[in-house]
mmCIF file of C-alpha atoms and ligand atoms in Angstrom:
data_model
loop_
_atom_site.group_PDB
_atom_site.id
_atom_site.type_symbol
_atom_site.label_atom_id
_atom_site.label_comp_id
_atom_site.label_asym_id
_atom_site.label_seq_id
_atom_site.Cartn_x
_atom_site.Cartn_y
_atom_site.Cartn_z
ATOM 1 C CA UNK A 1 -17.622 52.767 140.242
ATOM 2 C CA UNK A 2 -17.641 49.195 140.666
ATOM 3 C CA UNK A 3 -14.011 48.991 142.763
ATOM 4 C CA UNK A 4 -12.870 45.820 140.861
ATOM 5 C CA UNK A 5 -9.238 45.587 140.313
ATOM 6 C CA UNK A 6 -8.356 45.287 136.645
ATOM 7 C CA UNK A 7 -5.147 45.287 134.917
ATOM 8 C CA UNK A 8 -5.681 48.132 131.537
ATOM 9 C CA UNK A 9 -3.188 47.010 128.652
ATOM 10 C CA UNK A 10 -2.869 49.454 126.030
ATOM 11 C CA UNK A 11 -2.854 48.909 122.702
ATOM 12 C CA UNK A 12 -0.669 50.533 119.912
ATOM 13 C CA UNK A 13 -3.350 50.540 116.984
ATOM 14 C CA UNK A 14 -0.734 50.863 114.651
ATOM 15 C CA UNK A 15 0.989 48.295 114.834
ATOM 16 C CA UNK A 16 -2.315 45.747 116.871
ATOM 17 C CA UNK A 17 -1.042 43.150 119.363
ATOM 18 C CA UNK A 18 -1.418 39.716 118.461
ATOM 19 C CA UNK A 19 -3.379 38.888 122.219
ATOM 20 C CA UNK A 20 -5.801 41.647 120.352
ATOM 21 C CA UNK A 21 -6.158 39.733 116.859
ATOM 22 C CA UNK A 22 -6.739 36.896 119.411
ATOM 23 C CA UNK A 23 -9.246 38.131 121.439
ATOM 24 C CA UNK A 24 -11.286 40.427 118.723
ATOM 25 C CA UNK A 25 -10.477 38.669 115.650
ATOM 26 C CA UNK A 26 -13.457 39.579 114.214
ATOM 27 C CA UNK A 27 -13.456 43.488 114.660
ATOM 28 C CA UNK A 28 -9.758 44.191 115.714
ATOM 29 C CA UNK A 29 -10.695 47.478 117.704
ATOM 30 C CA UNK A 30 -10.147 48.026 121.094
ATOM 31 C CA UNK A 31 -12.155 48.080 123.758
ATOM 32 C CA UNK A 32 -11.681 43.872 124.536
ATOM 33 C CA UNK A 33 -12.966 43.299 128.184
ATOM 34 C CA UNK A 34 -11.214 39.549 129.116
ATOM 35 C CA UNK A 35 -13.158 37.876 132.464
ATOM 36 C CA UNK A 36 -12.021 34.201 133.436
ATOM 37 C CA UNK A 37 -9.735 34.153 130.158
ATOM 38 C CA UNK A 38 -12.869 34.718 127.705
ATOM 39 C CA UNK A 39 -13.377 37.892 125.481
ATOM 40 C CA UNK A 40 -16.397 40.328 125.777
ATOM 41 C CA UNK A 41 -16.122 42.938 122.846
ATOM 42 C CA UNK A 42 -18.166 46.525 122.199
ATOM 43 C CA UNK A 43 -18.512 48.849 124.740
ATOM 44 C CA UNK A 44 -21.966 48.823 125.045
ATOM 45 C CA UNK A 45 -21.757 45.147 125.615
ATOM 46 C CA UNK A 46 -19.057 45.283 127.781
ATOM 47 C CA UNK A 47 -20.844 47.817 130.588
ATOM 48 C CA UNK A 48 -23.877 45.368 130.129
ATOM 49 C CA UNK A 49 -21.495 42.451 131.000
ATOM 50 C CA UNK A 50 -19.761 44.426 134.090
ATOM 51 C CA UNK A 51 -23.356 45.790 135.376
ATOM 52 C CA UNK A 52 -24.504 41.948 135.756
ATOM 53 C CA UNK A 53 -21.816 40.459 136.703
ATOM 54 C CA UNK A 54 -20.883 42.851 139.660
ATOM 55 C CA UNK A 55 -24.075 43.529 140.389
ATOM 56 C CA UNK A 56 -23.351 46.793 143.160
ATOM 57 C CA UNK A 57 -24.340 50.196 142.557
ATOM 58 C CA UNK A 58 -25.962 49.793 139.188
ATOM 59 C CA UNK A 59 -25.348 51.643 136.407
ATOM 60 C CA UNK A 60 -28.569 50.598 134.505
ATOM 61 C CA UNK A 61 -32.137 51.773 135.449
ATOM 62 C CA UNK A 62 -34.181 48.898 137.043
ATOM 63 C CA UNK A 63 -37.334 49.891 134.843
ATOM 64 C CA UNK A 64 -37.252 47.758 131.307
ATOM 65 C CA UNK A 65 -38.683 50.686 129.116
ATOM 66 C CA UNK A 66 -35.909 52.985 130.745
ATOM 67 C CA UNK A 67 -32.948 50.581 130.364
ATOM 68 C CA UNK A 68 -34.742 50.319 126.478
ATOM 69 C CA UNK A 69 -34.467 54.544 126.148
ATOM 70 C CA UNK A 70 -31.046 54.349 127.805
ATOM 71 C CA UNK A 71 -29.908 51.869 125.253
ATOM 72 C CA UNK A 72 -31.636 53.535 122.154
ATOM 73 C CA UNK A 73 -29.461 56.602 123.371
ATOM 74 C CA UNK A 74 -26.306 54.911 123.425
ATOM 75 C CA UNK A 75 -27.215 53.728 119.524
ATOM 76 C CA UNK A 76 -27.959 57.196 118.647
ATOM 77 C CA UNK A 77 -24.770 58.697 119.989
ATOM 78 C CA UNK A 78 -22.546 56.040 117.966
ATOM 79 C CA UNK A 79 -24.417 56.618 115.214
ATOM 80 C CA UNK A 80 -25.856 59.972 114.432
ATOM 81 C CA UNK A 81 -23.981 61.672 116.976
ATOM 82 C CA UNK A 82 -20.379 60.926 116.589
ATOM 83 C CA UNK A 83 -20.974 59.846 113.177
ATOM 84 C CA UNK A 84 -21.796 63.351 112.466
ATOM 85 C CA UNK A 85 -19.554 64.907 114.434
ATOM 86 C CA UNK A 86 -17.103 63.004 112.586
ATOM 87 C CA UNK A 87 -18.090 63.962 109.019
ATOM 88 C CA UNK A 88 -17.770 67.611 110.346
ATOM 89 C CA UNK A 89 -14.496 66.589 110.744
ATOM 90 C CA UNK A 90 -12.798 65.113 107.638
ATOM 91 C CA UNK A 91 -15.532 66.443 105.081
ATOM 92 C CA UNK A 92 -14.370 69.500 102.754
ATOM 93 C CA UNK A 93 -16.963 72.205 101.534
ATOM 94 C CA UNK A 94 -20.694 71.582 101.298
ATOM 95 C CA UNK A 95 -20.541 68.084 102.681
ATOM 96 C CA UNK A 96 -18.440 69.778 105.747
ATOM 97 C CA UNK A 97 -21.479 72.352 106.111
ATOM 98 C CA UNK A 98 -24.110 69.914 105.449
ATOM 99 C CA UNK A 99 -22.229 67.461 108.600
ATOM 100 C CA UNK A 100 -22.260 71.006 110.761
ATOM 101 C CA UNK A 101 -25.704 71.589 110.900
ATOM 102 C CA UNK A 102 -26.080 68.124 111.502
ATOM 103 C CA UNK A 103 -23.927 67.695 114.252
ATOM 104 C CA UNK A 104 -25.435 70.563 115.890
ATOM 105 C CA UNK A 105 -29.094 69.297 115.344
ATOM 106 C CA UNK A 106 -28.500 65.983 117.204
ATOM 107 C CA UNK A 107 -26.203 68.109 120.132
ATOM 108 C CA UNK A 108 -29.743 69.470 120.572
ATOM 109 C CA UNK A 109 -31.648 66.600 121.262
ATOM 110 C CA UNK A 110 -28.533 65.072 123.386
ATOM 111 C CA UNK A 111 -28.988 68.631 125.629
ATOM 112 C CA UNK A 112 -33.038 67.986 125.879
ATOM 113 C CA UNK A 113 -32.145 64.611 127.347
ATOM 114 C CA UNK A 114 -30.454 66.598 130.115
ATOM 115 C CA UNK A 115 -33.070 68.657 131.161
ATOM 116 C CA UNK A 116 -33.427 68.662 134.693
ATOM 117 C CA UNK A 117 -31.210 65.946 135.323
ATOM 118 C CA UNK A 118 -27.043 66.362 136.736
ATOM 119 C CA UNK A 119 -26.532 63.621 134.668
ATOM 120 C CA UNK A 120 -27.925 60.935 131.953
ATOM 121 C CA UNK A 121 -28.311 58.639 134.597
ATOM 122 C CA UNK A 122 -30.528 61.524 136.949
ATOM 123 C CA UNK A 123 -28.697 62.317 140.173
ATOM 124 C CA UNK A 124 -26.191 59.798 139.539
ATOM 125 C CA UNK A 125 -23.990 58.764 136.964
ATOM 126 C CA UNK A 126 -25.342 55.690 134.691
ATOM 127 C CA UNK A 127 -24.726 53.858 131.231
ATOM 128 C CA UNK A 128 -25.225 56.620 129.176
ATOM 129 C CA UNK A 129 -22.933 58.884 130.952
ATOM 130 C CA UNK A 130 -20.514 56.618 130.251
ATOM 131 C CA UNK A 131 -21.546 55.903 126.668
ATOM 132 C CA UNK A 132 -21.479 59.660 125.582
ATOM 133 C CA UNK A 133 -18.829 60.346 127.755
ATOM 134 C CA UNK A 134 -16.479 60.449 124.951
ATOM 135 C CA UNK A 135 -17.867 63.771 124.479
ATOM 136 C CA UNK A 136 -16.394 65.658 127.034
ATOM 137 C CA UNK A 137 -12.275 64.906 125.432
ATOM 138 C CA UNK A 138 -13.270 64.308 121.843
ATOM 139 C CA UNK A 139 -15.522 67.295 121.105
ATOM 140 C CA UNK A 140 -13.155 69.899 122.391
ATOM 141 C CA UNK A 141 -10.072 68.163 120.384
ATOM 142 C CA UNK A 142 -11.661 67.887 116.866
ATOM 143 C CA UNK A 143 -13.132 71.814 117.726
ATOM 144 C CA UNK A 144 -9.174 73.314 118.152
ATOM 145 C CA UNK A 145 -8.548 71.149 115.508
ATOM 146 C CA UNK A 146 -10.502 72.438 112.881
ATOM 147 C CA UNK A 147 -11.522 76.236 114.700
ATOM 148 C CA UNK A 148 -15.120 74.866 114.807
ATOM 149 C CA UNK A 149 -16.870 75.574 118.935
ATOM 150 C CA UNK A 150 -19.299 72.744 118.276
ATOM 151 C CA UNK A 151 -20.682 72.891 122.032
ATOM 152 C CA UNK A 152 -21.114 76.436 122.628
ATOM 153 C CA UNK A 153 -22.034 77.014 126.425
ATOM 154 C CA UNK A 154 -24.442 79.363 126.023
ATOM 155 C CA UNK A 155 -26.197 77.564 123.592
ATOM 156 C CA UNK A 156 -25.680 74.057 125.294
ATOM 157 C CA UNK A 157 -25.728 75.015 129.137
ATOM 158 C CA UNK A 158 -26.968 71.788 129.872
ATOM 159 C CA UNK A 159 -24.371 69.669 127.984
ATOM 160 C CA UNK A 160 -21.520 72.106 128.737
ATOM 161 C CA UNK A 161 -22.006 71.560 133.179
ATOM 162 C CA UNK A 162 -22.527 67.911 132.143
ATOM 163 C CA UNK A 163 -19.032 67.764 130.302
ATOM 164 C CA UNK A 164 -17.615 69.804 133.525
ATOM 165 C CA UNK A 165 -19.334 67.640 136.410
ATOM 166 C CA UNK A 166 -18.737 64.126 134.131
ATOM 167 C CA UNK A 167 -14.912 64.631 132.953
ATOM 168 C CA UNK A 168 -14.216 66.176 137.131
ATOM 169 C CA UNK A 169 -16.205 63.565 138.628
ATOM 170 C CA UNK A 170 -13.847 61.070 140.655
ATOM 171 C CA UNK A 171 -14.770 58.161 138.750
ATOM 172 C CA UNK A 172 -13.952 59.207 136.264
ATOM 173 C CA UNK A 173 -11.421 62.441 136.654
ATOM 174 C CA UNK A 174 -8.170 59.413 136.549
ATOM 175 C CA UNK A 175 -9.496 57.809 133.429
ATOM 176 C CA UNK A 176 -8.736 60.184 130.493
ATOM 177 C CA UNK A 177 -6.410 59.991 127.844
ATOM 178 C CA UNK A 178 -3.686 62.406 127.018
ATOM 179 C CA UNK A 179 -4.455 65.410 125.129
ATOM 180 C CA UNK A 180 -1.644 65.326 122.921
ATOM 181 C CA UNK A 181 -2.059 61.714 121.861
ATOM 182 C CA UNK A 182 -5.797 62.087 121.245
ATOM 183 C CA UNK A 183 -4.344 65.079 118.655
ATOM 184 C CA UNK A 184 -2.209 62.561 117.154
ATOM 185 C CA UNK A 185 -4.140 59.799 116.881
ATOM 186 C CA UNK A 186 -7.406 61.875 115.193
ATOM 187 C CA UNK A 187 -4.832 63.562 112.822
ATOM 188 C CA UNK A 188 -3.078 60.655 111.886
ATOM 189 C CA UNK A 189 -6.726 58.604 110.865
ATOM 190 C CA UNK A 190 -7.564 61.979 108.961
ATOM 191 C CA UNK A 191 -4.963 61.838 106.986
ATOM 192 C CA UNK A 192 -5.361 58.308 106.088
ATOM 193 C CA UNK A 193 -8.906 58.720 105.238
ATOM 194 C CA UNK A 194 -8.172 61.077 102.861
ATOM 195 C CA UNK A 195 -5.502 59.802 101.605
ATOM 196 C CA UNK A 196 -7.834 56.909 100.671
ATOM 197 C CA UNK A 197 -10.387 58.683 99.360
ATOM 198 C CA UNK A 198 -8.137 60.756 97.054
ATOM 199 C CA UNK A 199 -6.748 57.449 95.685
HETATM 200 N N1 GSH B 201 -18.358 50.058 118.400
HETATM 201 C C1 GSH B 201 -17.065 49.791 118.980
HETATM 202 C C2 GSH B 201 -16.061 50.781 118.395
HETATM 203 C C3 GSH B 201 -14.658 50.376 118.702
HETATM 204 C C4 GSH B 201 -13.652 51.281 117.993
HETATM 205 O O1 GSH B 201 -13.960 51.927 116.979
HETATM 206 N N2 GSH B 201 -12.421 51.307 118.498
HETATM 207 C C5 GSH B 201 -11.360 52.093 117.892
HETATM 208 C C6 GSH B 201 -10.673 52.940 118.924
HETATM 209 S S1 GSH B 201 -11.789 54.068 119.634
HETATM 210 C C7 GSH B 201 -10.309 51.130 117.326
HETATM 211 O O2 GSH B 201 -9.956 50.154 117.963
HETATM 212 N N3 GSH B 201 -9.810 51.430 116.131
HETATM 213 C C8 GSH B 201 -8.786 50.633 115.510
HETATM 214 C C9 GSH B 201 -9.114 50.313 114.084
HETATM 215 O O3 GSH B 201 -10.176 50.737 113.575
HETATM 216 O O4 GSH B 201 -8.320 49.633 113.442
HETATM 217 C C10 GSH B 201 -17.137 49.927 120.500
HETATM 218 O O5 GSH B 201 -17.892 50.758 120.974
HETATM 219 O O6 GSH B 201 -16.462 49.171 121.198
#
């Protein structure tokens, strides 16, 4: 969106790089944004950075209280949204159920953000887009995963065109990661979290 040239390094979070313990010592995760040799870690933090640094076609409203909302929605996404989400995920039984009705709860307030709007960001895309856009590849994988249809199109119409016109869109149509290794990679920190939890 911003046509700056970048070089993307991937990281095998298995076995972490030691130019990642270097630049995100603290947290160890990926994403690490580097500019002029210096570090700039959490997503959120990192559009922020890009958005006023390069400062054409922005992806934050102009309007304080909006850019406030936008950034209250990107908080609620991490964590009730995917956090929920997630618990559907590796929880067994009534805590499974419990994360279910949950999940589908805060997918409803995520659709009424949509309403009349193409996108979180109105006509165009913007910084929420982006921060929820996990949605569109995550949601899908943990739902053939587990046999769950968390985002059912007729009862999200809203979100479900959203996932279509966000995921097609060319900005970001180039940009998402392979099926198969998302499978892996979700199945393999399952397994690890319950292994740890059973020990
Ligand atoms: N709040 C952080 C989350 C970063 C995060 O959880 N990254 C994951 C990959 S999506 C990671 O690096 N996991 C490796 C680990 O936990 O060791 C952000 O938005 O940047």
């Amino acid at each position: 969106m911003k046509e700056i040239e970048y070089e993307y390094i991937e990281e095998d979070l298995s076995n972490k790089s030691s130019l990642l313990l270097q630049y995100n010592p603290i947290y160890q995760k990926v994403p690490v944004l580097v500019h002029n040799g210096r570090p700039i870690i959490e997503s959120v933090v990192i559009l922020q950075y890009i958005d006023e640094t390069w400062k054409h076609n922005p992806i934050f409203p102009d309007d304080p209280y909006e850019k406030a909302e936008t950034l209250f929605w990107a908080k609620f996404g991490d964590d009730k949204l995917l956090a929920s989400l997630w618990s559907a995920f590796i929880k067994q039984g009534k805590e499974k159920e419990e994360a279910i009705t949950e999940a589908v709860e805060n997918i409803k307030i995520i659709e009424g953000l949509l309403n009349g709007k193409n996108f979180f960001g109105g006509e165009k895309i913007g910084f929420l887009d982006f921060c929820l856009g996990w949605i569109c590849n995550l949601v899908s994988v943990l739902d053939d995963i587990t046999g769950l249809k968390t985002i059912d199109e007729e009862q999200f119409p809203l979100l479900s065109a959203w996932m279509k016109n966000f995921s097609t869109s060319p900005i970001t149509k180039d940009t998402w990661p392979p099926r198969d290794r998302l499978v892996s990679r979700l199945l393999y920190v399952r397994d690890a979290v319950l292994s740890t939890d059973a020990s």
